[in-house]
Structure formats: structure tokens, C-alpha cells
mmCIF file of C-alpha atoms and ligand atoms in Angstrom:
data_model
loop_
_atom_site.group_PDB
_atom_site.id
_atom_site.type_symbol
_atom_site.label_atom_id
_atom_site.label_comp_id
_atom_site.label_asym_id
_atom_site.label_seq_id
_atom_site.Cartn_x
_atom_site.Cartn_y
_atom_site.Cartn_z
ATOM 1 C CA UNK J 1 105.497 88.092 25.484
ATOM 2 C CA UNK J 2 105.945 86.345 28.787
ATOM 3 C CA UNK J 3 108.740 88.600 29.854
ATOM 4 C CA UNK J 4 108.702 92.359 29.926
ATOM 5 C CA UNK J 5 112.473 92.969 29.717
ATOM 6 C CA UNK J 6 112.236 96.360 28.095
ATOM 7 C CA UNK J 7 110.288 97.982 30.956
ATOM 8 C CA UNK J 8 112.577 96.607 33.560
ATOM 9 C CA UNK J 9 115.667 97.899 31.668
ATOM 10 C CA UNK J 10 114.025 101.209 30.879
ATOM 11 C CA UNK J 11 113.173 101.790 34.574
ATOM 12 C CA UNK J 12 116.687 101.087 35.711
ATOM 13 C CA UNK J 13 117.960 103.488 33.050
ATOM 14 C CA UNK J 14 115.520 106.176 34.237
ATOM 15 C CA UNK J 15 116.763 105.898 37.744
ATOM 16 C CA UNK J 16 120.318 106.241 36.456
ATOM 17 C CA UNK J 17 121.003 102.685 37.727
ATOM 18 C CA UNK J 18 121.601 100.757 34.517
ATOM 19 C CA UNK J 19 124.637 98.508 34.816
ATOM 20 C CA UNK J 20 127.025 97.945 31.974
ATOM 21 C CA UNK J 21 130.297 95.947 31.706
ATOM 22 C CA UNK J 22 133.690 97.316 30.744
ATOM 23 C CA UNK J 23 136.114 95.346 28.574
ATOM 24 C CA UNK J 24 139.581 95.358 30.011
ATOM 25 C CA UNK J 25 142.480 95.065 27.573
ATOM 26 C CA UNK J 26 144.849 94.046 30.291
ATOM 27 C CA UNK J 27 145.151 91.729 33.154
ATOM 28 C CA UNK J 28 144.494 92.643 36.732
ATOM 29 C CA UNK J 29 147.323 94.623 38.366
ATOM 30 C CA UNK J 30 148.357 98.078 39.579
ATOM 31 C CA UNK J 31 147.471 99.552 36.183
ATOM 32 C CA UNK J 32 144.528 98.390 34.027
ATOM 33 C CA UNK J 33 143.919 99.116 30.361
ATOM 34 C CA UNK J 34 140.475 100.153 29.115
ATOM 35 C CA UNK J 35 139.353 102.191 26.089
ATOM 36 C CA UNK J 36 142.981 102.245 24.941
ATOM 37 C CA UNK J 37 143.887 104.159 28.083
ATOM 38 C CA UNK J 38 145.869 103.059 31.183
ATOM 39 C CA UNK J 39 144.323 103.661 34.586
ATOM 40 C CA UNK J 40 145.656 103.433 38.135
ATOM 41 C CA UNK J 41 143.511 100.595 39.532
ATOM 42 C CA UNK J 42 141.609 101.286 42.798
ATOM 43 C CA UNK J 43 138.795 98.864 41.978
ATOM 44 C CA UNK J 44 140.262 95.361 42.409
ATOM 45 C CA UNK J 45 139.865 92.664 45.109
ATOM 46 C CA UNK J 46 143.368 91.360 44.303
ATOM 47 C CA UNK J 47 144.562 92.780 47.659
ATOM 48 C CA UNK J 48 148.032 91.319 47.646
ATOM 49 C CA UNK J 49 148.717 91.989 43.979
ATOM 50 C CA UNK J 50 148.999 88.142 43.401
ATOM 51 C CA UNK J 51 146.922 87.886 40.274
ATOM 52 C CA UNK J 52 149.725 89.341 38.134
ATOM 53 C CA UNK J 53 152.601 87.550 39.777
ATOM 54 C CA UNK J 54 154.705 85.539 37.336
ATOM 55 C CA UNK J 55 155.272 82.776 39.803
ATOM 56 C CA UNK J 56 151.513 82.156 40.079
ATOM 57 C CA UNK J 57 150.996 82.062 36.313
ATOM 58 C CA UNK J 58 153.892 79.542 36.209
ATOM 59 C CA UNK J 59 152.292 77.383 38.842
ATOM 60 C CA UNK J 60 149.065 77.392 36.831
ATOM 61 C CA UNK J 61 151.077 76.414 33.704
ATOM 62 C CA UNK J 62 152.702 73.621 35.649
ATOM 63 C CA UNK J 63 149.281 72.424 36.763
ATOM 64 C CA UNK J 64 148.093 72.437 33.082
ATOM 65 C CA UNK J 65 151.134 70.399 32.021
ATOM 66 C CA UNK J 66 150.468 67.787 34.712
ATOM 67 C CA UNK J 67 146.648 67.682 34.768
ATOM 68 C CA UNK J 68 145.385 69.099 31.436
ATOM 69 C CA UNK J 69 142.831 71.868 30.934
ATOM 70 C CA UNK J 70 139.775 70.620 32.683
ATOM 71 C CA UNK J 71 138.541 68.241 35.365
ATOM 72 C CA UNK J 72 136.273 66.406 32.977
ATOM 73 C CA UNK J 73 133.519 65.427 35.485
ATOM 74 C CA UNK J 74 131.814 66.345 38.797
ATOM 75 C CA UNK J 75 133.801 65.464 42.036
ATOM 76 C CA UNK J 76 131.756 62.407 42.789
ATOM 77 C CA UNK J 77 132.232 60.950 39.291
ATOM 78 C CA UNK J 78 135.891 61.323 38.150
ATOM 79 C CA UNK J 79 136.562 64.985 38.598
ATOM 80 C CA UNK J 80 138.329 64.800 41.974
ATOM 81 C CA UNK J 81 142.121 64.665 41.543
ATOM 82 C CA UNK J 82 145.106 64.603 43.827
ATOM 83 C CA UNK J 83 145.594 68.337 43.010
ATOM 84 C CA UNK J 84 142.131 69.004 44.633
ATOM 85 C CA UNK J 85 142.791 66.787 47.539
ATOM 86 C CA UNK J 86 146.163 68.512 48.141
ATOM 87 C CA UNK J 87 144.550 71.905 48.127
ATOM 88 C CA UNK J 88 141.901 70.744 50.605
ATOM 89 C CA UNK J 89 144.674 69.491 52.920
ATOM 90 C CA UNK J 90 146.617 72.637 52.535
ATOM 91 C CA UNK J 91 143.576 74.777 53.456
ATOM 92 C CA UNK J 92 142.660 72.554 56.397
ATOM 93 C CA UNK J 93 146.157 72.703 57.969
ATOM 94 C CA UNK J 94 146.503 76.498 57.308
ATOM 95 C CA UNK J 95 143.133 77.368 58.861
ATOM 96 C CA UNK J 96 142.965 74.710 61.513
ATOM 97 C CA UNK J 97 139.753 73.043 60.356
ATOM 98 C CA UNK J 98 139.125 69.285 60.075
ATOM 99 C CA UNK J 99 138.028 69.197 56.458
ATOM 100 C CA UNK J 100 137.406 71.397 53.383
ATOM 101 C CA UNK J 101 135.363 71.218 50.177
ATOM 102 C CA UNK J 102 136.166 73.110 46.970
ATOM 103 C CA UNK J 103 133.680 75.026 44.775
ATOM 104 C CA UNK J 104 134.038 76.727 41.419
ATOM 105 C CA UNK J 105 132.803 79.983 42.894
ATOM 106 C CA UNK J 106 132.061 81.550 46.256
ATOM 107 C CA UNK J 107 128.520 82.320 44.995
ATOM 108 C CA UNK J 108 127.977 78.511 44.376
ATOM 109 C CA UNK J 109 129.533 77.579 47.802
ATOM 110 C CA UNK J 110 127.136 79.809 49.648
ATOM 111 C CA UNK J 111 124.141 78.507 47.682
ATOM 112 C CA UNK J 112 125.324 74.889 48.333
ATOM 113 C CA UNK J 113 125.770 75.239 52.122
ATOM 114 C CA UNK J 114 122.589 77.206 52.897
ATOM 115 C CA UNK J 115 120.308 75.072 50.703
ATOM 116 C CA UNK J 116 121.749 71.850 51.921
ATOM 117 C CA UNK J 117 121.498 72.655 55.574
ATOM 118 C CA UNK J 118 118.439 74.800 56.197
ATOM 119 C CA UNK J 119 115.146 73.140 56.145
ATOM 120 C CA UNK J 120 111.635 74.356 56.485
ATOM 121 C CA UNK J 121 111.566 74.406 60.380
ATOM 122 C CA UNK J 122 114.974 76.166 60.649
ATOM 123 C CA UNK J 123 115.667 79.857 61.071
ATOM 124 C CA UNK J 124 118.546 81.747 59.512
ATOM 125 C CA UNK J 125 119.822 84.912 61.088
ATOM 126 C CA UNK J 126 121.641 86.990 58.529
ATOM 127 C CA UNK J 127 123.410 90.353 59.031
ATOM 128 C CA UNK J 128 121.491 92.966 56.894
ATOM 129 C CA UNK J 129 124.686 93.778 54.941
ATOM 130 C CA UNK J 130 125.475 90.246 54.042
ATOM 131 C CA UNK J 131 126.674 89.707 50.467
ATOM 132 C CA UNK J 132 124.052 89.029 47.718
ATOM 133 C CA UNK J 133 125.139 85.367 47.482
ATOM 134 C CA UNK J 134 124.123 84.746 51.109
ATOM 135 C CA UNK J 135 120.918 86.650 50.917
ATOM 136 C CA UNK J 136 119.999 85.047 47.661
ATOM 137 C CA UNK J 137 120.552 81.527 48.914
ATOM 138 C CA UNK J 138 118.726 82.541 52.089
ATOM 139 C CA UNK J 139 115.681 83.893 50.134
ATOM 140 C CA UNK J 140 115.491 80.625 48.199
ATOM 141 C CA UNK J 141 115.722 78.311 51.163
ATOM 142 C CA UNK J 142 112.553 77.180 52.785
ATOM 143 C CA UNK J 143 113.884 78.287 56.157
ATOM 144 C CA UNK J 144 112.608 81.507 57.756
ATOM 145 C CA UNK J 145 115.105 84.420 57.335
ATOM 146 C CA UNK J 146 115.490 86.976 60.036
ATOM 147 C CA UNK J 147 117.864 89.879 59.250
ATOM 148 C CA UNK J 148 119.637 91.546 62.085
ATOM 149 C CA UNK J 149 120.819 95.178 62.105
ATOM 150 C CA UNK J 150 124.465 95.417 60.784
ATOM 151 C CA UNK J 151 126.876 94.119 63.484
ATOM 152 C CA UNK J 152 124.114 94.825 66.098
ATOM 153 C CA UNK J 153 124.700 91.930 68.589
ATOM 154 C CA UNK J 154 121.882 93.105 70.927
ATOM 155 C CA UNK J 155 119.488 92.974 67.989
ATOM 156 C CA UNK J 156 120.684 89.522 67.069
ATOM 157 C CA UNK J 157 120.376 88.269 70.596
ATOM 158 C CA UNK J 158 116.813 89.516 70.785
ATOM 159 C CA UNK J 159 115.965 87.475 67.646
ATOM 160 C CA UNK J 160 117.838 84.256 68.546
ATOM 161 C CA UNK J 161 115.703 81.123 69.350
ATOM 162 C CA UNK J 162 117.430 78.166 70.971
ATOM 163 C CA UNK J 163 118.736 75.418 68.672
ATOM 164 C CA UNK J 164 116.844 76.834 65.682
ATOM 165 C CA UNK J 165 119.372 77.201 62.927
ATOM 166 C CA UNK J 166 122.263 79.225 61.532
ATOM 167 C CA UNK J 167 123.787 82.679 62.174
ATOM 168 C CA UNK J 168 125.452 84.022 58.976
ATOM 169 C CA UNK J 169 127.775 86.937 58.769
ATOM 170 C CA UNK J 170 130.585 88.178 56.601
ATOM 171 C CA UNK J 171 134.040 88.435 58.326
ATOM 172 C CA UNK J 172 134.951 91.673 56.447
ATOM 173 C CA UNK J 173 131.914 93.328 54.889
ATOM 174 C CA UNK J 174 132.442 93.533 51.137
ATOM 175 C CA UNK J 175 130.959 97.123 50.609
ATOM 176 C CA UNK J 176 132.014 98.651 53.900
ATOM 177 C CA UNK J 177 135.273 97.129 54.803
ATOM 178 C CA UNK J 178 134.381 96.830 58.556
ATOM 179 C CA UNK J 179 134.642 93.538 60.408
ATOM 180 C CA UNK J 180 132.067 91.471 62.180
ATOM 181 C CA UNK J 181 132.550 91.054 65.922
ATOM 182 C CA UNK J 182 133.260 87.398 65.438
ATOM 183 C CA UNK J 183 133.916 86.532 69.101
ATOM 184 C CA UNK J 184 130.584 87.820 70.169
ATOM 185 C CA UNK J 185 128.975 86.091 67.258
ATOM 186 C CA UNK J 186 130.620 82.802 68.440
ATOM 187 C CA UNK J 187 129.440 83.517 72.089
ATOM 188 C CA UNK J 188 125.848 84.090 70.909
ATOM 189 C CA UNK J 189 125.937 80.960 68.804
ATOM 190 C CA UNK J 190 127.294 78.875 71.664
ATOM 191 C CA UNK J 191 124.894 80.286 74.224
ATOM 192 C CA UNK J 192 121.811 79.839 72.073
ATOM 193 C CA UNK J 193 122.791 76.444 70.709
ATOM 194 C CA UNK J 194 122.819 77.602 67.103
ATOM 195 C CA UNK J 195 125.531 77.290 64.392
ATOM 196 C CA UNK J 196 127.675 80.121 63.066
ATOM 197 C CA UNK J 197 128.780 80.577 59.423
ATOM 198 C CA UNK J 198 131.433 83.132 58.492
ATOM 199 C CA UNK J 199 131.954 84.183 54.867
ATOM 200 C CA UNK J 200 135.565 85.605 55.017
ATOM 201 C CA UNK J 201 135.892 86.452 51.175
ATOM 202 C CA UNK J 202 137.570 89.781 52.016
ATOM 203 C CA UNK J 203 139.556 88.747 55.112
ATOM 204 C CA UNK J 204 141.442 85.596 53.947
ATOM 205 C CA UNK J 205 145.006 86.397 52.994
ATOM 206 C CA UNK J 206 144.772 89.977 54.232
ATOM 207 C CA UNK J 207 144.143 89.626 57.958
ATOM 208 C CA UNK J 208 145.679 87.568 60.730
ATOM 209 C CA UNK J 209 148.788 85.609 61.272
ATOM 210 C CA UNK J 210 149.975 83.979 58.009
ATOM 211 C CA UNK J 211 146.881 85.599 56.415
ATOM 212 C CA UNK J 212 144.440 83.161 58.013
ATOM 213 C CA UNK J 213 141.710 85.693 57.991
ATOM 214 C CA UNK J 214 139.300 87.645 60.164
ATOM 215 C CA UNK J 215 138.828 84.857 62.835
ATOM 216 C CA UNK J 216 142.615 84.591 63.370
ATOM 217 C CA UNK J 217 142.853 88.324 63.430
ATOM 218 C CA UNK J 218 140.311 88.491 66.236
ATOM 219 C CA UNK J 219 141.823 85.512 67.914
ATOM 220 C CA UNK J 220 138.726 83.290 67.655
ATOM 221 C CA UNK J 221 139.723 79.622 67.817
ATOM 222 C CA UNK J 222 138.657 77.856 64.558
ATOM 223 C CA UNK J 223 136.501 75.287 66.478
ATOM 224 C CA UNK J 224 134.075 78.037 67.679
ATOM 225 C CA UNK J 225 132.908 78.717 64.089
ATOM 226 C CA UNK J 226 130.943 75.803 62.527
ATOM 227 C CA UNK J 227 131.195 76.840 58.987
ATOM 228 C CA UNK J 228 133.679 79.073 57.290
ATOM 229 C CA UNK J 229 133.831 79.966 53.667
ATOM 230 C CA UNK J 230 136.113 82.121 51.536
ATOM 231 C CA UNK J 231 136.865 82.642 47.908
ATOM 232 C CA UNK J 232 140.204 82.330 46.050
ATOM 233 C CA UNK J 233 139.348 85.135 43.662
ATOM 234 C CA UNK J 234 140.200 87.907 45.972
ATOM 235 C CA UNK J 235 143.529 87.978 47.857
ATOM 236 C CA UNK J 236 144.519 84.630 46.681
ATOM 237 C CA UNK J 237 144.644 85.892 43.099
ATOM 238 C CA UNK J 238 143.019 82.826 41.359
ATOM 239 C CA UNK J 239 139.332 81.862 41.459
ATOM 240 C CA UNK J 240 136.973 79.385 43.129
ATOM 241 C CA UNK J 241 136.164 78.996 46.803
ATOM 242 C CA UNK J 242 135.947 76.468 49.742
ATOM 243 C CA UNK J 243 133.817 75.643 52.697
ATOM 244 C CA UNK J 244 135.589 74.487 55.826
ATOM 245 C CA UNK J 245 134.436 72.902 59.052
ATOM 246 C CA UNK J 246 134.117 69.494 60.832
ATOM 247 C CA UNK J 247 134.615 66.245 58.824
ATOM 248 C CA UNK J 248 130.850 65.499 59.376
ATOM 249 C CA UNK J 249 129.877 68.814 57.770
ATOM 250 C CA UNK J 250 131.959 68.125 54.752
ATOM 251 C CA UNK J 251 130.666 64.517 54.423
ATOM 252 C CA UNK J 252 127.201 65.812 54.617
ATOM 253 C CA UNK J 253 127.742 68.432 51.957
ATOM 254 C CA UNK J 254 129.355 65.769 49.643
ATOM 255 C CA UNK J 255 126.160 63.762 50.044
ATOM 256 C CA UNK J 256 123.447 66.492 50.003
ATOM 257 C CA UNK J 257 124.810 69.721 48.472
ATOM 258 C CA UNK J 258 123.364 69.515 44.967
ATOM 259 C CA UNK J 259 125.434 72.485 43.807
ATOM 260 C CA UNK J 260 128.509 70.391 44.588
ATOM 261 C CA UNK J 261 127.330 66.993 43.434
ATOM 262 C CA UNK J 262 125.890 68.121 40.052
ATOM 263 C CA UNK J 263 128.558 70.514 38.979
ATOM 264 C CA UNK J 264 131.848 69.900 37.000
ATOM 265 C CA UNK J 265 134.840 70.217 39.450
ATOM 266 C CA UNK J 266 137.185 73.203 39.142
ATOM 267 C CA UNK J 267 140.093 72.456 36.788
ATOM 268 C CA UNK J 268 142.821 70.676 38.762
ATOM 269 C CA UNK J 269 145.363 73.246 37.396
ATOM 270 C CA UNK J 270 143.398 75.926 39.128
ATOM 271 C CA UNK J 271 143.517 73.924 42.376
ATOM 272 C CA UNK J 272 147.247 73.361 41.895
ATOM 273 C CA UNK J 273 147.913 77.137 41.334
ATOM 274 C CA UNK J 274 145.754 77.926 44.315
ATOM 275 C CA UNK J 275 147.908 75.759 46.543
ATOM 276 C CA UNK J 276 150.923 77.588 45.398
ATOM 277 C CA UNK J 277 149.218 80.930 46.074
ATOM 278 C CA UNK J 278 148.564 79.856 49.708
ATOM 279 C CA UNK J 279 152.207 78.964 50.269
ATOM 280 C CA UNK J 280 153.112 82.450 49.128
ATOM 281 C CA UNK J 281 150.293 84.142 51.187
ATOM 282 C CA UNK J 282 151.467 82.342 54.393
ATOM 283 C CA UNK J 283 154.842 83.933 54.352
ATOM 284 C CA UNK J 284 153.677 87.328 53.059
ATOM 285 C CA UNK J 285 153.607 89.230 56.413
ATOM 286 C CA UNK J 286 155.774 92.152 54.995
ATOM 287 C CA UNK J 287 153.234 92.567 52.085
ATOM 288 C CA UNK J 288 150.331 92.611 54.670
ATOM 289 C CA UNK J 289 152.263 95.127 56.789
ATOM 290 C CA UNK J 290 152.896 97.176 53.752
ATOM 291 C CA UNK J 291 149.355 97.165 52.733
ATOM 292 C CA UNK J 292 148.347 98.288 56.382
ATOM 293 C CA UNK J 293 150.704 101.125 56.138
ATOM 294 C CA UNK J 294 149.026 102.355 52.851
ATOM 295 C CA UNK J 295 145.627 101.935 54.564
ATOM 296 C CA UNK J 296 146.666 104.065 57.530
ATOM 297 C CA UNK J 297 148.121 106.718 55.335
ATOM 298 C CA UNK J 298 144.910 106.908 53.170
ATOM 299 C CA UNK J 299 142.639 107.081 56.135
ATOM 300 C CA UNK J 300 144.691 109.737 57.967
ATOM 301 C CA UNK J 301 144.755 112.019 55.022
ATOM 302 C CA UNK J 302 141.198 111.287 53.804
ATOM 303 C CA UNK J 303 139.948 112.319 57.232
ATOM 304 C CA UNK J 304 141.935 115.488 57.098
ATOM 305 C CA UNK J 305 140.410 116.213 53.745
ATOM 306 C CA UNK J 306 136.993 115.954 55.366
ATOM 307 C CA UNK J 307 135.979 112.954 53.186
ATOM 308 C CA UNK J 308 133.314 110.708 54.617
ATOM 309 C CA UNK J 309 135.355 107.521 55.284
ATOM 310 C CA UNK J 310 133.637 105.020 57.755
ATOM 311 C CA UNK J 311 135.604 102.915 60.113
ATOM 312 C CA UNK J 312 137.508 100.177 58.240
ATOM 313 C CA UNK J 313 140.954 98.783 58.838
ATOM 314 C CA UNK J 314 140.911 96.668 55.815
ATOM 315 C CA UNK J 315 141.784 97.148 52.131
ATOM 316 C CA UNK J 316 138.248 98.155 51.427
ATOM 317 C CA UNK J 317 137.893 101.961 51.931
ATOM 318 C CA UNK J 318 134.461 103.250 51.160
ATOM 319 C CA UNK J 319 134.140 107.016 50.544
ATOM 320 C CA UNK J 320 130.384 107.810 51.149
ATOM 321 C CA UNK J 321 128.861 110.257 48.610
ATOM 322 C CA UNK J 322 125.198 109.666 49.314
ATOM 323 C CA UNK J 323 123.369 110.477 46.013
ATOM 324 C CA UNK J 324 123.920 107.789 43.419
ATOM 325 C CA UNK J 325 124.216 110.098 40.419
ATOM 326 C CA UNK J 326 126.760 112.178 42.155
ATOM 327 C CA UNK J 327 128.783 109.055 43.069
ATOM 328 C CA UNK J 328 128.856 108.082 39.430
ATOM 329 C CA UNK J 329 129.923 111.656 38.376
ATOM 330 C CA UNK J 330 132.746 111.715 40.772
ATOM 331 C CA UNK J 331 133.900 108.220 39.655
ATOM 332 C CA UNK J 332 133.758 109.430 36.023
ATOM 333 C CA UNK J 333 135.699 112.649 36.901
ATOM 334 C CA UNK J 334 138.330 110.483 38.568
ATOM 335 C CA UNK J 335 138.598 108.192 35.438
ATOM 336 C CA UNK J 336 139.146 111.258 33.240
ATOM 337 C CA UNK J 337 142.165 111.851 35.464
ATOM 338 C CA UNK J 338 143.419 108.269 35.002
ATOM 339 C CA UNK J 339 142.237 106.687 38.190
ATOM 340 C CA UNK J 340 139.792 103.721 37.966
ATOM 341 C CA UNK J 341 137.448 103.787 41.123
ATOM 342 C CA UNK J 342 134.116 102.113 41.156
ATOM 343 C CA UNK J 343 130.786 103.894 42.149
ATOM 344 C CA UNK J 344 128.634 101.542 44.103
ATOM 345 C CA UNK J 345 124.943 102.349 43.996
ATOM 346 C CA UNK J 346 121.692 100.933 45.273
ATOM 347 C CA UNK J 347 120.488 98.188 45.201
ATOM 348 C CA UNK J 348 124.045 96.880 45.952
ATOM 349 C CA UNK J 349 124.163 99.357 48.905
ATOM 350 C CA UNK J 350 121.256 100.908 50.914
ATOM 351 C CA UNK J 351 119.535 103.946 49.350
ATOM 352 C CA UNK J 352 121.245 107.204 50.137
ATOM 353 C CA UNK J 353 124.622 105.569 50.711
ATOM 354 C CA UNK J 354 126.049 105.490 47.185
ATOM 355 C CA UNK J 355 129.724 105.497 47.453
ATOM 356 C CA UNK J 356 133.108 105.221 45.945
ATOM 357 C CA UNK J 357 134.496 101.755 46.811
ATOM 358 C CA UNK J 358 138.235 102.182 46.936
ATOM 359 C CA UNK J 359 140.342 99.168 47.231
ATOM 360 C CA UNK J 360 143.971 99.409 48.202
ATOM 361 C CA UNK J 361 146.338 96.602 47.408
ATOM 362 C CA UNK J 362 149.980 95.775 48.143
ATOM 363 C CA UNK J 363 150.677 96.420 44.455
ATOM 364 C CA UNK J 364 150.209 100.129 44.980
ATOM 365 C CA UNK J 365 153.053 102.581 45.619
ATOM 366 C CA UNK J 366 153.003 105.346 48.231
ATOM 367 C CA UNK J 367 152.846 107.839 45.460
ATOM 368 C CA UNK J 368 149.657 106.143 44.126
ATOM 369 C CA UNK J 369 147.865 106.855 47.428
ATOM 370 C CA UNK J 370 149.063 110.569 47.403
ATOM 371 C CA UNK J 371 147.736 110.962 43.811
ATOM 372 C CA UNK J 372 144.460 109.301 44.718
ATOM 373 C CA UNK J 373 143.985 111.728 47.770
ATOM 374 C CA UNK J 374 144.803 114.808 45.726
ATOM 375 C CA UNK J 375 142.385 113.779 42.854
ATOM 376 C CA UNK J 376 139.603 112.781 45.320
ATOM 377 C CA UNK J 377 139.901 116.244 47.034
ATOM 378 C CA UNK J 378 139.458 118.036 43.745
ATOM 379 C CA UNK J 379 136.806 115.743 42.268
ATOM 380 C CA UNK J 380 134.549 115.790 45.365
ATOM 381 C CA UNK J 381 134.768 119.477 46.263
ATOM 382 C CA UNK J 382 133.970 120.597 42.756
ATOM 383 C CA UNK J 383 131.159 117.981 42.480
HETATM 384 C C1 LIG F 1 133.010 87.825 46.182
HETATM 385 C C2 LIG F 1 132.173 87.310 47.219
HETATM 386 C C3 LIG F 1 131.542 86.116 47.185
HETATM 387 C C4 LIG F 1 131.415 85.343 45.853
HETATM 388 O O1 LIG F 1 132.596 84.708 45.585
HETATM 389 P P1 LIG F 1 132.953 84.407 44.031
HETATM 390 O O2 LIG F 1 133.991 83.465 44.012
HETATM 391 O O3 LIG F 1 133.326 85.724 43.421
HETATM 392 O O4 LIG F 1 131.637 83.878 43.446
HETATM 393 C C5 LIG F 1 130.884 85.678 48.302
HETATM 394 N N1 LIG F 1 130.784 86.318 49.452
HETATM 395 C C6 LIG F 1 131.396 87.530 49.591
HETATM 396 C C7 LIG F 1 131.341 88.225 50.841
HETATM 397 C C8 LIG F 1 132.045 88.066 48.429
HETATM 398 O O5 LIG F 1 132.682 89.252 48.672
#
């Protein structure tokens, strides 16, 4: 037997870290249905509640009527349609970048960029808490990877070598909800002659004027960041991702990013629906303000209850439990009371920092937050 799968799985199980999927009997919205039960959903990245909006499903249907079910080919063959080009144009104008390229997933977009750009003599500087897709691409690239302490600019500055490669950070960190200091990152990149890449999967749509994301929220001009990437599967309510930057960057990726060239393009209907999601997101200032009010209320009361809630002004609100098994037990207890909350354990987060990853969305009602806090209090104090 060339592969010892059983030992690997048994070991995970022994450590209480075996992962299993749950089958949903409903779509993604304020409530989800599993095991023939309905749960209040605090475990979704659908931050604006867009995924279940009828207008978006209708836009997708319109796209299907016009373009059919699939794109039929990779983008350099015959898979690149006007629906894709329109979405690229919409994104470029919205975010103030010269050009944009679409990908089927954010995971693929990160592989594509990092593998196409970084060669053997380059260095990549990655925040220690970067998403698995960034670290995975980095580990497989021939470039040296230096990881800096989370959001620690002095540490990053001490590692930087002039004109050596790429600094990579998330805009909003996916497991912690805190933001990178993007202005300082841009300064360090400019001073050292390196490029900066920001993965804004969790900031796009939620933060900034018109939902333009973390850079806009922190007033960092678009041209100070060489590569920005984000997904459509979170606040935009659909799926897929994009990379944005200079026209030269996009031309380079079209020629050299194998993950782009040798992969069937996303269905045009999906691109069409995503354009419609962006038009909605741009004008959704009141939904963003409402979400912020839920976040503030949650944080104020959670702190009063003595819960360990690290600094985060985004929809991602971790409650640190510490011990992995205890985090799982707490999540299970919440589920028995009708609240779906995810326990996040190592290796997704550092050892000893297992947590409940609570996500708030504009689909929640004020009463949902009060109920969540009441149940959190009971489920953590009797742990
Ligand atoms: C979700 C996520 C991705 C991956 O995007 P998908 O479209 O889900 O593949 C990449 N980076 C970050 C920070 C993410 O949170």
C-alpha cells in the first residue's frame, strides 16, 4: 500500500480533530436546515445576506437564459464571453484598478498569481495568519517564503530585502476579523521596492465607501497596491474570484498563469449574476451600517459577559475558547439550542487558540444577537 490513509485519519480522530461535512437541507440564509432541524445561522460568509436574495437568483436565471449553463472552454479558447468582460469592467471601475481577471475560485486565483510571478530568486513575505490558499501557493512556489508575525510591521521591515519580491497579506483576516495595516504595508513596499498583494476576501462588500473593501476603508489609494484579490463567494453572494491590478499584470497572468489558461472559465451566467450583485452592493450603505450596528452591539455585550473577543470591527467575531475539545463542546451545546456556530480548531488556527468563529450578517435581526449572547453566556460558563 503506497498510502497509509488509515493511520493519518486515526491520528486526527485520536486528537479529536477529525473533520466531517454536514449536509444542509436549505440554502444559505438567516436560518439553515440540517438534520431536519432549523438553526439560526452564525456560520456564514454571506455577510450582506445576498445569497438568498430573489433578485440575485433572478439575475442568475436571466444569465442562464442568455448564455446557457456553461462557458464550454478555457478563457483563451472560446470561454471568454461579453458577460465576463462586463464583469471585469464593472470591477475595474468600482475598485479603481486598470484591469481585472476572473477565476472560478479564490483558492485558484491565489495559486495562479503566486505561481506565475514568484521565481526561484524571489522572496515572498507572508503574514503568519494568511489564509491557507496563500500559504499553500507560497509553499509550492520555488521562491523563499519568510513569514512575519501577524500584523507586525517592525518584524516585516526587519525581513525585507530591496526589490526582492512580494509582500502578501489579507485585508481582513479570515479567522480573526482584524484588519491589516494596509497603509503601512504599502509604505514598506514602496520604500523597499517590493510589490504588495492584498487578499480582501472578507473586506470586499462589507467595508469602505460603496463596499469597495479594506483599502478604501483605510483610505489607501488603489495604485499603492500592486495586486488585489477577492472572492465573490462571501459578501457578493455568488462564487468565483478576481485578481486586479495594472493592465501589464493582467496581460502577464493571461500569458503565464497556468491555473487561468488551462481551466474552464466560470459559467457566463455566474459572471452576469455577479455583476448584478455588485450593482446592489454599491448602493447598500444602509445594510452595511446596519451590520455595523449589530457588530457594535455584539461586542459591547460580549465584553460585558467576560467573553474573550479580540479586536475586530468586521463581521467576523471570534470568541476564543483555547482548548479544541472545549470549543467543539461549546459549539455542540449551542447547536442543541438551535444556534449554528462553527468551532475552529488547529491546524486552521494556532494551537491553544481554538475558537468559536461567529459571523454576523445583515440578514440577522437584533433579537438574534440578544439570543446569541444569552446562549453564549450559558454555554460558556457551564462548560
Ligand atoms: C475564502 C477565502 C479564499 C478562497 O476563496 P474561494 O473562492 O472560497 O476559493 C481565499 N482567501 C481568503 C482570505 C479567503 O477567506
